[in-house]
Short mmCIF file of N, CA and C in Angstrom, two decimals:
data_model
loop_
_atom_site.label_atom_id
_atom_site.label_comp_id
_atom_site.label_asym_id
_atom_site.label_seq_id
_atom_site.Cartn_x
_atom_site.Cartn_y
_atom_site.Cartn_z
N MET A 1 249.93 51.09 219.40
CA MET A 1 248.92 51.67 220.24
C MET A 1 247.92 52.42 219.36
N THR A 2 246.66 52.18 219.59
CA THR A 2 245.61 52.81 218.78
C THR A 2 244.68 53.61 219.68
N VAL A 3 244.35 54.80 219.22
CA VAL A 3 243.33 55.58 219.89
C VAL A 3 242.06 55.48 219.05
N ARG A 4 240.93 55.31 219.73
CA ARG A 4 239.63 55.22 219.05
C ARG A 4 238.79 56.39 219.53
N LEU A 5 238.56 57.33 218.63
CA LEU A 5 237.84 58.56 218.94
C LEU A 5 236.46 58.53 218.32
N THR A 6 235.45 58.81 219.13
CA THR A 6 234.09 58.98 218.62
C THR A 6 233.72 60.44 218.81
N LEU A 7 233.42 61.11 217.70
CA LEU A 7 232.95 62.49 217.72
C LEU A 7 231.44 62.48 217.53
N ILE A 8 230.72 63.07 218.46
CA ILE A 8 229.25 63.09 218.41
C ILE A 8 228.79 64.53 218.24
N SER A 9 227.93 64.74 217.27
CA SER A 9 227.37 66.09 217.05
C SER A 9 226.24 66.34 218.04
N PRO A 10 226.02 67.61 218.41
CA PRO A 10 225.01 67.92 219.41
C PRO A 10 223.59 67.74 218.89
N ALA A 11 222.67 67.66 219.83
CA ALA A 11 221.25 67.60 219.51
C ALA A 11 220.80 68.96 218.96
N THR A 12 219.57 69.04 218.54
CA THR A 12 219.05 70.26 217.92
C THR A 12 218.76 71.35 218.95
N GLY A 13 218.89 72.55 218.46
CA GLY A 13 218.55 73.75 219.23
C GLY A 13 218.03 74.79 218.26
N GLU A 14 217.66 75.92 218.79
CA GLU A 14 217.08 76.98 217.97
C GLU A 14 218.04 77.48 216.89
N ALA A 15 219.32 77.65 217.22
CA ALA A 15 220.29 78.16 216.25
C ALA A 15 220.37 77.24 215.03
N LEU A 16 220.35 75.95 215.25
CA LEU A 16 220.41 75.00 214.13
C LEU A 16 219.15 75.10 213.26
N ARG A 17 218.00 75.15 213.90
CA ARG A 17 216.75 75.23 213.14
C ARG A 17 216.66 76.53 212.34
N GLU A 18 217.21 77.60 212.87
CA GLU A 18 217.12 78.90 212.21
C GLU A 18 218.31 79.17 211.28
N VAL A 19 219.21 78.22 211.12
CA VAL A 19 220.42 78.37 210.32
C VAL A 19 221.11 79.67 210.74
N ARG A 20 221.44 79.69 212.03
CA ARG A 20 222.04 80.87 212.65
C ARG A 20 223.44 80.52 213.14
N PHE A 21 224.36 81.46 212.95
CA PHE A 21 225.69 81.27 213.50
C PHE A 21 225.54 81.20 215.01
N ASP A 22 226.03 80.14 215.59
CA ASP A 22 225.74 79.81 216.99
C ASP A 22 225.98 80.98 217.94
N ASP A 23 225.06 81.13 218.86
CA ASP A 23 225.15 82.18 219.87
C ASP A 23 225.17 81.58 221.27
N ASP A 24 225.57 80.31 221.36
CA ASP A 24 225.65 79.58 222.62
C ASP A 24 224.29 79.40 223.27
N GLY A 25 223.27 79.26 222.45
CA GLY A 25 221.92 79.03 222.96
C GLY A 25 221.73 77.59 223.41
N PRO A 26 220.64 77.34 224.09
CA PRO A 26 220.38 76.01 224.64
C PRO A 26 219.84 75.04 223.59
N LEU A 27 219.81 73.78 223.97
CA LEU A 27 219.10 72.78 223.18
C LEU A 27 217.60 73.04 223.33
N ASP A 28 216.83 72.58 222.36
CA ASP A 28 215.39 72.67 222.54
C ASP A 28 214.91 71.40 223.27
N PRO A 29 213.71 71.42 223.84
CA PRO A 29 213.23 70.23 224.58
C PRO A 29 213.26 68.95 223.76
N ALA A 30 212.93 69.04 222.47
CA ALA A 30 212.96 67.84 221.63
C ALA A 30 214.39 67.32 221.49
N GLY A 31 215.36 68.22 221.39
CA GLY A 31 216.75 67.82 221.28
C GLY A 31 217.24 67.10 222.54
N ILE A 32 216.86 67.63 223.69
CA ILE A 32 217.23 66.99 224.96
C ILE A 32 216.60 65.60 225.05
N ALA A 33 215.32 65.52 224.70
CA ALA A 33 214.62 64.23 224.76
C ALA A 33 215.27 63.22 223.82
N ARG A 34 215.62 63.65 222.62
CA ARG A 34 216.24 62.75 221.65
C ARG A 34 217.60 62.27 222.16
N ALA A 35 218.38 63.18 222.73
CA ALA A 35 219.69 62.79 223.26
C ALA A 35 219.54 61.78 224.39
N ARG A 36 218.61 62.01 225.26
CA ARG A 36 218.38 61.05 226.35
C ARG A 36 217.93 59.70 225.81
N ALA A 37 217.12 59.72 224.75
CA ALA A 37 216.60 58.48 224.17
C ALA A 37 217.70 57.62 223.54
N VAL A 38 218.78 58.26 223.06
CA VAL A 38 219.85 57.50 222.40
C VAL A 38 221.07 57.32 223.29
N ALA A 39 220.98 57.71 224.54
CA ALA A 39 222.13 57.63 225.45
C ALA A 39 222.69 56.21 225.55
N SER A 40 221.84 55.20 225.44
CA SER A 40 222.32 53.82 225.55
C SER A 40 223.24 53.44 224.39
N ALA A 41 223.22 54.19 223.30
CA ALA A 41 224.08 53.91 222.15
C ALA A 41 225.49 54.45 222.33
N VAL A 42 225.70 55.25 223.37
CA VAL A 42 227.00 55.88 223.59
C VAL A 42 227.78 55.08 224.61
N ASP A 43 228.93 54.62 224.18
CA ASP A 43 229.82 53.87 225.05
C ASP A 43 230.57 54.86 225.92
N PRO A 44 230.35 54.84 227.23
CA PRO A 44 231.04 55.82 228.08
C PRO A 44 232.54 55.57 228.11
N SER A 45 233.28 56.48 227.49
CA SER A 45 234.74 56.37 227.42
C SER A 45 235.37 56.89 228.70
N PRO A 46 236.54 56.36 229.01
CA PRO A 46 237.24 56.89 230.18
C PRO A 46 237.63 58.35 229.99
N ARG A 47 237.85 58.75 228.73
CA ARG A 47 238.15 60.15 228.43
C ARG A 47 237.01 60.72 227.59
N ALA A 48 236.30 61.70 228.14
CA ALA A 48 235.19 62.33 227.43
C ALA A 48 235.37 63.83 227.47
N TYR A 49 235.14 64.47 226.32
CA TYR A 49 235.31 65.91 226.17
C TYR A 49 234.09 66.49 225.47
N ALA A 50 233.97 67.81 225.54
CA ALA A 50 232.90 68.50 224.83
C ALA A 50 233.39 69.86 224.37
N SER A 51 232.85 70.31 223.25
CA SER A 51 233.04 71.70 222.88
C SER A 51 232.49 72.52 224.03
N PRO A 52 233.05 73.69 224.30
CA PRO A 52 232.57 74.47 225.46
C PRO A 52 231.20 75.09 225.28
N SER A 53 230.59 74.97 224.11
CA SER A 53 229.27 75.56 223.90
C SER A 53 228.23 74.88 224.79
N ARG A 54 227.22 75.64 225.13
CA ARG A 54 226.14 75.13 225.99
C ARG A 54 225.48 73.91 225.37
N ARG A 55 225.22 73.96 224.06
CA ARG A 55 224.50 72.83 223.46
C ARG A 55 225.33 71.55 223.46
N CYS A 56 226.65 71.65 223.31
CA CYS A 56 227.48 70.45 223.37
C CYS A 56 227.58 69.92 224.80
N ARG A 57 227.76 70.81 225.76
CA ARG A 57 227.81 70.37 227.15
C ARG A 57 226.49 69.75 227.58
N ASP A 58 225.36 70.36 227.17
CA ASP A 58 224.04 69.80 227.51
C ASP A 58 223.80 68.47 226.81
N THR A 59 224.26 68.34 225.57
CA THR A 59 224.11 67.07 224.86
C THR A 59 224.92 65.99 225.56
N ALA A 60 226.16 66.30 225.92
CA ALA A 60 227.00 65.32 226.62
C ALA A 60 226.32 64.86 227.91
N ARG A 61 225.80 65.80 228.65
CA ARG A 61 225.11 65.47 229.91
C ARG A 61 223.90 64.58 229.64
N ALA A 62 223.09 64.92 228.62
CA ALA A 62 221.90 64.12 228.29
C ALA A 62 222.29 62.72 227.81
N LEU A 63 223.47 62.60 227.23
CA LEU A 63 223.96 61.28 226.79
C LEU A 63 224.58 60.49 227.92
N GLY A 64 224.67 61.09 229.09
CA GLY A 64 225.24 60.40 230.25
C GLY A 64 226.74 60.48 230.34
N LEU A 65 227.35 61.40 229.61
CA LEU A 65 228.80 61.55 229.64
C LEU A 65 229.22 62.61 230.64
N SER A 66 230.28 62.34 231.34
CA SER A 66 230.89 63.33 232.21
C SER A 66 232.04 63.93 231.41
N ALA A 67 231.71 64.93 230.58
CA ALA A 67 232.64 65.45 229.58
C ALA A 67 233.30 66.73 230.05
N GLU A 68 234.60 66.77 229.88
CA GLU A 68 235.38 67.97 230.20
C GLU A 68 235.30 68.93 229.02
N PRO A 69 234.87 70.19 229.24
CA PRO A 69 234.87 71.16 228.14
C PRO A 69 236.30 71.52 227.73
N LEU A 70 236.55 71.53 226.42
CA LEU A 70 237.89 71.84 225.91
C LEU A 70 237.80 73.00 224.93
N GLY A 71 238.62 74.02 225.14
CA GLY A 71 238.67 75.15 224.23
C GLY A 71 239.10 74.75 222.83
N GLU A 72 239.95 73.72 222.73
CA GLU A 72 240.41 73.26 221.42
C GLU A 72 239.26 72.76 220.55
N LEU A 73 238.15 72.40 221.19
CA LEU A 73 236.99 71.87 220.46
C LEU A 73 235.90 72.92 220.25
N ALA A 74 236.21 74.18 220.56
CA ALA A 74 235.23 75.25 220.35
C ALA A 74 234.89 75.37 218.87
N GLY A 75 233.65 75.72 218.59
CA GLY A 75 233.25 75.97 217.22
C GLY A 75 234.02 77.14 216.65
N CYS A 76 233.96 77.30 215.35
CA CYS A 76 234.66 78.38 214.67
C CYS A 76 234.20 79.73 215.22
N ALA A 77 235.14 80.57 215.58
CA ALA A 77 234.82 81.91 216.08
C ALA A 77 234.31 82.75 214.91
N MET A 78 233.05 83.13 214.97
CA MET A 78 232.40 83.79 213.83
C MET A 78 232.35 85.31 213.93
N GLY A 79 233.08 85.88 214.85
CA GLY A 79 233.19 87.33 214.92
C GLY A 79 231.85 88.02 214.96
N ARG A 80 231.69 89.05 214.15
CA ARG A 80 230.45 89.85 214.19
C ARG A 80 229.23 89.11 213.63
N TRP A 81 229.43 87.96 213.00
CA TRP A 81 228.30 87.19 212.49
C TRP A 81 227.64 86.33 213.56
N ARG A 82 228.30 86.20 214.69
CA ARG A 82 227.78 85.34 215.76
C ARG A 82 226.35 85.75 216.14
N GLY A 83 225.47 84.76 216.20
CA GLY A 83 224.08 84.99 216.58
C GLY A 83 223.17 85.42 215.45
N GLN A 84 223.72 85.73 214.28
CA GLN A 84 222.91 86.16 213.15
C GLN A 84 222.57 84.97 212.25
N THR A 85 221.46 85.07 211.55
CA THR A 85 221.11 84.02 210.60
C THR A 85 221.96 84.17 209.34
N LEU A 86 222.16 83.06 208.67
CA LEU A 86 222.89 83.08 207.40
C LEU A 86 222.18 84.00 206.41
N GLU A 87 220.86 83.96 206.41
CA GLU A 87 220.08 84.79 205.49
C GLU A 87 220.32 86.28 205.75
N ALA A 88 220.34 86.68 207.02
CA ALA A 88 220.55 88.09 207.35
C ALA A 88 221.96 88.54 206.98
N VAL A 89 222.95 87.70 207.25
CA VAL A 89 224.32 88.06 206.91
C VAL A 89 224.49 88.13 205.39
N ALA A 90 223.90 87.19 204.67
CA ALA A 90 224.00 87.20 203.21
C ALA A 90 223.37 88.47 202.62
N ALA A 91 222.28 88.93 203.22
CA ALA A 91 221.64 90.15 202.74
C ALA A 91 222.50 91.38 203.02
N ALA A 92 223.16 91.40 204.16
CA ALA A 92 223.96 92.56 204.56
C ALA A 92 225.39 92.53 204.02
N GLU A 93 225.95 91.34 203.85
CA GLU A 93 227.36 91.21 203.45
C GLU A 93 227.52 90.13 202.38
N GLU A 94 226.90 90.36 201.25
CA GLU A 94 226.93 89.36 200.18
C GLU A 94 228.36 88.98 199.78
N ALA A 95 229.23 89.97 199.63
CA ALA A 95 230.62 89.69 199.24
C ALA A 95 231.35 88.92 200.35
N GLY A 96 231.06 89.24 201.60
CA GLY A 96 231.69 88.55 202.72
C GLY A 96 231.30 87.08 202.76
N ILE A 97 230.02 86.80 202.57
CA ILE A 97 229.55 85.41 202.55
C ILE A 97 230.18 84.67 201.38
N ALA A 98 230.23 85.30 200.22
CA ALA A 98 230.83 84.67 199.05
C ALA A 98 232.30 84.33 199.30
N ALA A 99 233.02 85.25 199.92
CA ALA A 99 234.43 84.99 200.23
C ALA A 99 234.57 83.86 201.23
N TRP A 100 233.76 83.87 202.26
CA TRP A 100 233.81 82.85 203.31
C TRP A 100 233.51 81.46 202.75
N LEU A 101 232.55 81.38 201.83
CA LEU A 101 232.16 80.09 201.25
C LEU A 101 233.12 79.59 200.17
N SER A 102 233.98 80.46 199.65
CA SER A 102 234.85 80.03 198.56
C SER A 102 236.33 79.96 198.94
N ASP A 103 236.73 80.64 200.01
CA ASP A 103 238.14 80.69 200.37
C ASP A 103 238.32 80.25 201.82
N PRO A 104 238.88 79.05 202.06
CA PRO A 104 239.04 78.56 203.43
C PRO A 104 239.92 79.44 204.31
N ALA A 105 240.72 80.33 203.72
CA ALA A 105 241.56 81.22 204.52
C ALA A 105 240.87 82.53 204.84
N ALA A 106 239.68 82.77 204.31
CA ALA A 106 238.96 84.03 204.52
C ALA A 106 238.26 84.05 205.87
N ALA A 107 238.26 85.22 206.48
CA ALA A 107 237.54 85.44 207.74
C ALA A 107 236.91 86.83 207.69
N PRO A 108 235.98 87.05 206.76
CA PRO A 108 235.39 88.38 206.59
C PRO A 108 234.57 88.84 207.79
N HIS A 109 234.25 87.92 208.67
CA HIS A 109 233.47 88.23 209.86
C HIS A 109 234.33 88.76 211.00
N GLY A 110 235.66 88.70 210.82
CA GLY A 110 236.56 89.16 211.85
C GLY A 110 236.91 88.10 212.88
N GLY A 111 236.49 86.88 212.63
CA GLY A 111 236.77 85.78 213.56
C GLY A 111 237.84 84.85 213.00
N GLU A 112 237.55 83.58 213.04
CA GLU A 112 238.51 82.54 212.66
C GLU A 112 238.17 82.02 211.26
N SER A 113 239.18 81.74 210.45
CA SER A 113 238.93 81.16 209.14
C SER A 113 238.69 79.66 209.27
N LEU A 114 238.13 79.08 208.24
CA LEU A 114 237.93 77.64 208.18
C LEU A 114 239.26 76.92 208.30
N ARG A 115 240.29 77.45 207.65
CA ARG A 115 241.63 76.85 207.72
C ARG A 115 242.17 76.90 209.15
N ASP A 116 242.00 78.05 209.82
CA ASP A 116 242.48 78.17 211.20
C ASP A 116 241.77 77.17 212.11
N LEU A 117 240.48 76.98 211.89
CA LEU A 117 239.72 75.99 212.67
C LEU A 117 240.29 74.60 212.45
N ARG A 118 240.53 74.24 211.18
CA ARG A 118 241.05 72.91 210.87
C ARG A 118 242.44 72.70 211.50
N VAL A 119 243.27 73.70 211.47
CA VAL A 119 244.60 73.59 212.07
C VAL A 119 244.47 73.39 213.58
N ARG A 120 243.63 74.19 214.23
CA ARG A 120 243.45 74.07 215.69
C ARG A 120 242.94 72.69 216.07
N VAL A 121 241.91 72.23 215.38
CA VAL A 121 241.35 70.90 215.67
C VAL A 121 242.36 69.81 215.33
N GLY A 122 243.11 70.00 214.25
CA GLY A 122 244.12 69.02 213.86
C GLY A 122 245.23 68.85 214.89
N VAL A 123 245.64 69.94 215.51
CA VAL A 123 246.66 69.85 216.56
C VAL A 123 246.13 69.01 217.73
N TRP A 124 244.88 69.25 218.12
CA TRP A 124 244.27 68.46 219.20
C TRP A 124 244.18 66.99 218.79
N LEU A 125 243.69 66.76 217.58
CA LEU A 125 243.50 65.39 217.09
C LEU A 125 244.83 64.64 217.05
N ASP A 126 245.85 65.26 216.52
CA ASP A 126 247.15 64.59 216.43
C ASP A 126 247.77 64.36 217.80
N GLY A 127 247.45 65.20 218.76
CA GLY A 127 247.90 64.97 220.13
C GLY A 127 247.28 63.72 220.73
N LEU A 128 246.06 63.41 220.35
CA LEU A 128 245.40 62.18 220.82
C LEU A 128 246.07 60.94 220.27
N ARG A 129 246.56 61.03 219.07
CA ARG A 129 247.14 59.88 218.38
C ARG A 129 248.36 59.34 219.11
N ASP A 130 248.95 60.16 219.96
CA ASP A 130 250.11 59.71 220.73
C ASP A 130 249.73 58.79 221.89
N GLY A 131 248.44 58.72 222.19
CA GLY A 131 247.99 57.87 223.29
C GLY A 131 247.30 56.63 222.76
N SER A 132 246.50 56.02 223.62
CA SER A 132 245.73 54.85 223.20
C SER A 132 244.43 54.83 223.98
N GLY A 133 243.55 53.93 223.59
CA GLY A 133 242.28 53.78 224.28
C GLY A 133 241.15 54.55 223.60
N ARG A 134 240.01 54.53 224.26
CA ARG A 134 238.80 55.16 223.72
C ARG A 134 238.65 56.59 224.22
N VAL A 135 238.19 57.46 223.32
CA VAL A 135 237.92 58.86 223.64
C VAL A 135 236.59 59.20 222.98
N THR A 136 235.74 59.93 223.70
CA THR A 136 234.49 60.41 223.14
C THR A 136 234.46 61.92 223.29
N ALA A 137 234.00 62.61 222.25
CA ALA A 137 233.88 64.07 222.31
C ALA A 137 232.58 64.49 221.65
N VAL A 138 231.80 65.30 222.35
CA VAL A 138 230.62 65.92 221.76
C VAL A 138 231.10 67.27 221.24
N ALA A 139 231.02 67.45 219.93
CA ALA A 139 231.62 68.63 219.31
C ALA A 139 230.69 69.26 218.29
N GLU A 140 230.89 70.55 218.08
CA GLU A 140 230.11 71.29 217.09
C GLU A 140 230.33 70.67 215.70
N PRO A 141 229.31 70.73 214.83
CA PRO A 141 229.46 70.16 213.49
C PRO A 141 230.67 70.68 212.72
N ASP A 142 230.99 71.97 212.85
CA ASP A 142 232.14 72.48 212.11
C ASP A 142 233.45 71.90 212.64
N VAL A 143 233.50 71.60 213.92
CA VAL A 143 234.68 70.96 214.52
C VAL A 143 234.81 69.53 213.99
N ILE A 144 233.70 68.83 213.89
CA ILE A 144 233.72 67.46 213.37
C ILE A 144 234.14 67.46 211.90
N ARG A 145 233.62 68.41 211.12
CA ARG A 145 234.05 68.50 209.71
C ARG A 145 235.56 68.77 209.64
N ALA A 146 236.05 69.69 210.48
CA ALA A 146 237.48 70.00 210.49
C ALA A 146 238.30 68.77 210.84
N ALA A 147 237.84 67.98 211.79
CA ALA A 147 238.55 66.76 212.18
C ALA A 147 238.58 65.75 211.03
N MET A 148 237.48 65.61 210.32
CA MET A 148 237.45 64.68 209.18
C MET A 148 238.40 65.14 208.08
N VAL A 149 238.37 66.43 207.77
CA VAL A 149 239.26 66.97 206.73
C VAL A 149 240.72 66.74 207.12
N HIS A 150 241.03 67.01 208.38
CA HIS A 150 242.41 66.82 208.84
C HIS A 150 242.81 65.34 208.79
N ALA A 151 241.93 64.49 209.26
CA ALA A 151 242.25 63.05 209.28
C ALA A 151 242.50 62.50 207.89
N LEU A 152 241.78 63.01 206.92
CA LEU A 152 241.93 62.54 205.54
C LEU A 152 242.99 63.31 204.76
N THR A 153 243.59 64.31 205.40
CA THR A 153 244.53 65.23 204.74
C THR A 153 243.94 65.77 203.44
N ALA A 154 242.66 66.09 203.51
CA ALA A 154 241.93 66.62 202.34
C ALA A 154 242.07 68.14 202.30
N PRO A 155 241.80 68.75 201.16
CA PRO A 155 241.82 70.21 201.08
C PRO A 155 240.78 70.81 202.03
N ASP A 156 241.11 71.97 202.59
CA ASP A 156 240.22 72.61 203.57
C ASP A 156 238.80 72.82 203.03
N ALA A 157 238.67 73.14 201.76
CA ALA A 157 237.35 73.40 201.18
C ALA A 157 236.46 72.16 201.20
N THR A 158 237.03 70.99 201.41
CA THR A 158 236.24 69.76 201.50
C THR A 158 235.23 69.85 202.64
N ALA A 159 235.52 70.62 203.65
CA ALA A 159 234.60 70.75 204.80
C ALA A 159 233.21 71.18 204.37
N TRP A 160 233.12 72.01 203.31
CA TRP A 160 231.80 72.45 202.85
C TRP A 160 230.99 71.31 202.24
N ARG A 161 231.62 70.20 201.92
CA ARG A 161 230.94 69.07 201.29
C ARG A 161 230.58 67.97 202.28
N LEU A 162 230.87 68.18 203.55
CA LEU A 162 230.60 67.17 204.57
C LEU A 162 229.39 67.60 205.40
N ASP A 163 228.39 66.76 205.44
CA ASP A 163 227.17 67.05 206.19
C ASP A 163 227.23 66.32 207.53
N VAL A 164 227.11 67.06 208.60
CA VAL A 164 227.11 66.47 209.94
C VAL A 164 225.74 66.73 210.55
N ARG A 165 224.95 65.70 210.63
CA ARG A 165 223.58 65.81 211.15
C ARG A 165 223.58 65.73 212.67
N PRO A 166 222.52 66.23 213.32
CA PRO A 166 222.45 66.17 214.79
C PRO A 166 222.48 64.72 215.29
N LEU A 167 223.16 64.55 216.40
CA LEU A 167 223.27 63.26 217.09
C LEU A 167 223.73 62.13 216.17
N THR A 168 224.81 62.42 215.45
CA THR A 168 225.46 61.37 214.67
C THR A 168 226.89 61.21 215.20
N ALA A 169 227.44 60.05 214.96
CA ALA A 169 228.78 59.74 215.44
C ALA A 169 229.73 59.53 214.26
N VAL A 170 230.90 60.12 214.37
CA VAL A 170 231.99 59.90 213.44
C VAL A 170 233.08 59.19 214.25
N HIS A 171 233.56 58.09 213.71
CA HIS A 171 234.58 57.29 214.41
C HIS A 171 235.92 57.44 213.70
N LEU A 172 236.92 57.75 214.48
CA LEU A 172 238.29 57.84 213.97
C LEU A 172 239.16 56.89 214.77
N SER A 173 240.03 56.18 214.09
CA SER A 173 241.03 55.39 214.81
C SER A 173 242.39 55.81 214.28
N GLY A 174 243.31 56.03 215.20
CA GLY A 174 244.60 56.55 214.79
C GLY A 174 245.76 55.82 215.41
N ARG A 175 246.78 55.62 214.58
CA ARG A 175 248.05 55.06 215.04
C ARG A 175 249.05 55.20 213.90
N ALA A 176 250.29 55.08 214.22
CA ALA A 176 251.37 55.09 213.24
C ALA A 176 251.30 56.30 212.31
N GLY A 177 250.90 57.46 212.85
CA GLY A 177 250.91 58.68 212.06
C GLY A 177 249.78 58.83 211.07
N ARG A 178 248.71 58.06 211.21
CA ARG A 178 247.58 58.21 210.29
C ARG A 178 246.26 57.95 210.98
N TRP A 179 245.20 58.37 210.33
CA TRP A 179 243.84 58.20 210.85
C TRP A 179 243.01 57.40 209.86
N ASN A 180 242.11 56.58 210.38
CA ASN A 180 241.08 55.93 209.58
C ASN A 180 239.75 56.52 210.03
N LEU A 181 238.80 56.60 209.12
CA LEU A 181 237.55 57.31 209.35
C LEU A 181 236.35 56.46 209.01
N ARG A 182 235.35 56.47 209.90
CA ARG A 182 234.05 55.86 209.64
C ARG A 182 233.00 56.93 209.97
N PRO A 183 232.44 57.61 208.94
CA PRO A 183 231.58 58.78 209.18
C PRO A 183 230.10 58.49 209.32
N GLY A 184 229.42 59.45 209.98
CA GLY A 184 227.99 59.63 209.91
C GLY A 184 227.06 58.57 210.42
N GLU A 185 227.37 57.90 211.48
CA GLU A 185 226.49 56.87 212.04
C GLU A 185 225.45 57.54 212.96
N PRO A 186 224.16 57.44 212.59
CA PRO A 186 223.14 58.03 213.49
C PRO A 186 223.10 57.25 214.81
N LEU A 187 222.99 57.98 215.90
CA LEU A 187 222.83 57.31 217.19
C LEU A 187 221.41 56.80 217.30
N ALA A 188 221.27 55.59 217.78
CA ALA A 188 219.95 54.98 217.95
C ALA A 188 219.96 54.22 219.27
N PRO A 189 218.82 54.20 219.97
CA PRO A 189 218.79 53.48 221.25
C PRO A 189 219.11 52.00 221.05
N LEU A 190 219.86 51.44 221.97
CA LEU A 190 220.12 50.00 221.92
C LEU A 190 218.90 49.27 222.43
N ARG A 191 218.66 48.15 221.85
CA ARG A 191 217.47 47.36 222.27
C ARG A 191 217.86 46.26 223.18
#
């Protein structure tokens, strides 16, 4: 039995453009339009999920998915850094940013570490592997990076080397206790 999971990153919003730790803000009009334009590229799975963030739920809706929000797919809890730009946090907490970027177990913001995120997402991912069929999830980029790191059994710090662009799909297929990965396919309208 094989499960085929497609992870789709959300469309653009203000937080992404400003390089800001997500504050659950909305998509921008261009992001909504782009998601609607590529909706034909998304195969509607019988099981569809979304990170509980507004931008993931709105992206799923714009893609035509009836996605159930799942707490397991929530983006990394960023504690007191939530809603702040990376630039502002780096200016105020240079040592904290350095620790966060170099140690996957660090959580200087008082939230969740990169390692904790990967473990949480990995538990969800491995739970899917026990089933079969197609699954689609619109998830935050950090959740998608965590899923790829877990699927490859790579070191947690590998997540910093994975770029997840808006409205791209990562495909995972799992069975027999392992995952195969096909990363970074941009969504494009079907002709």
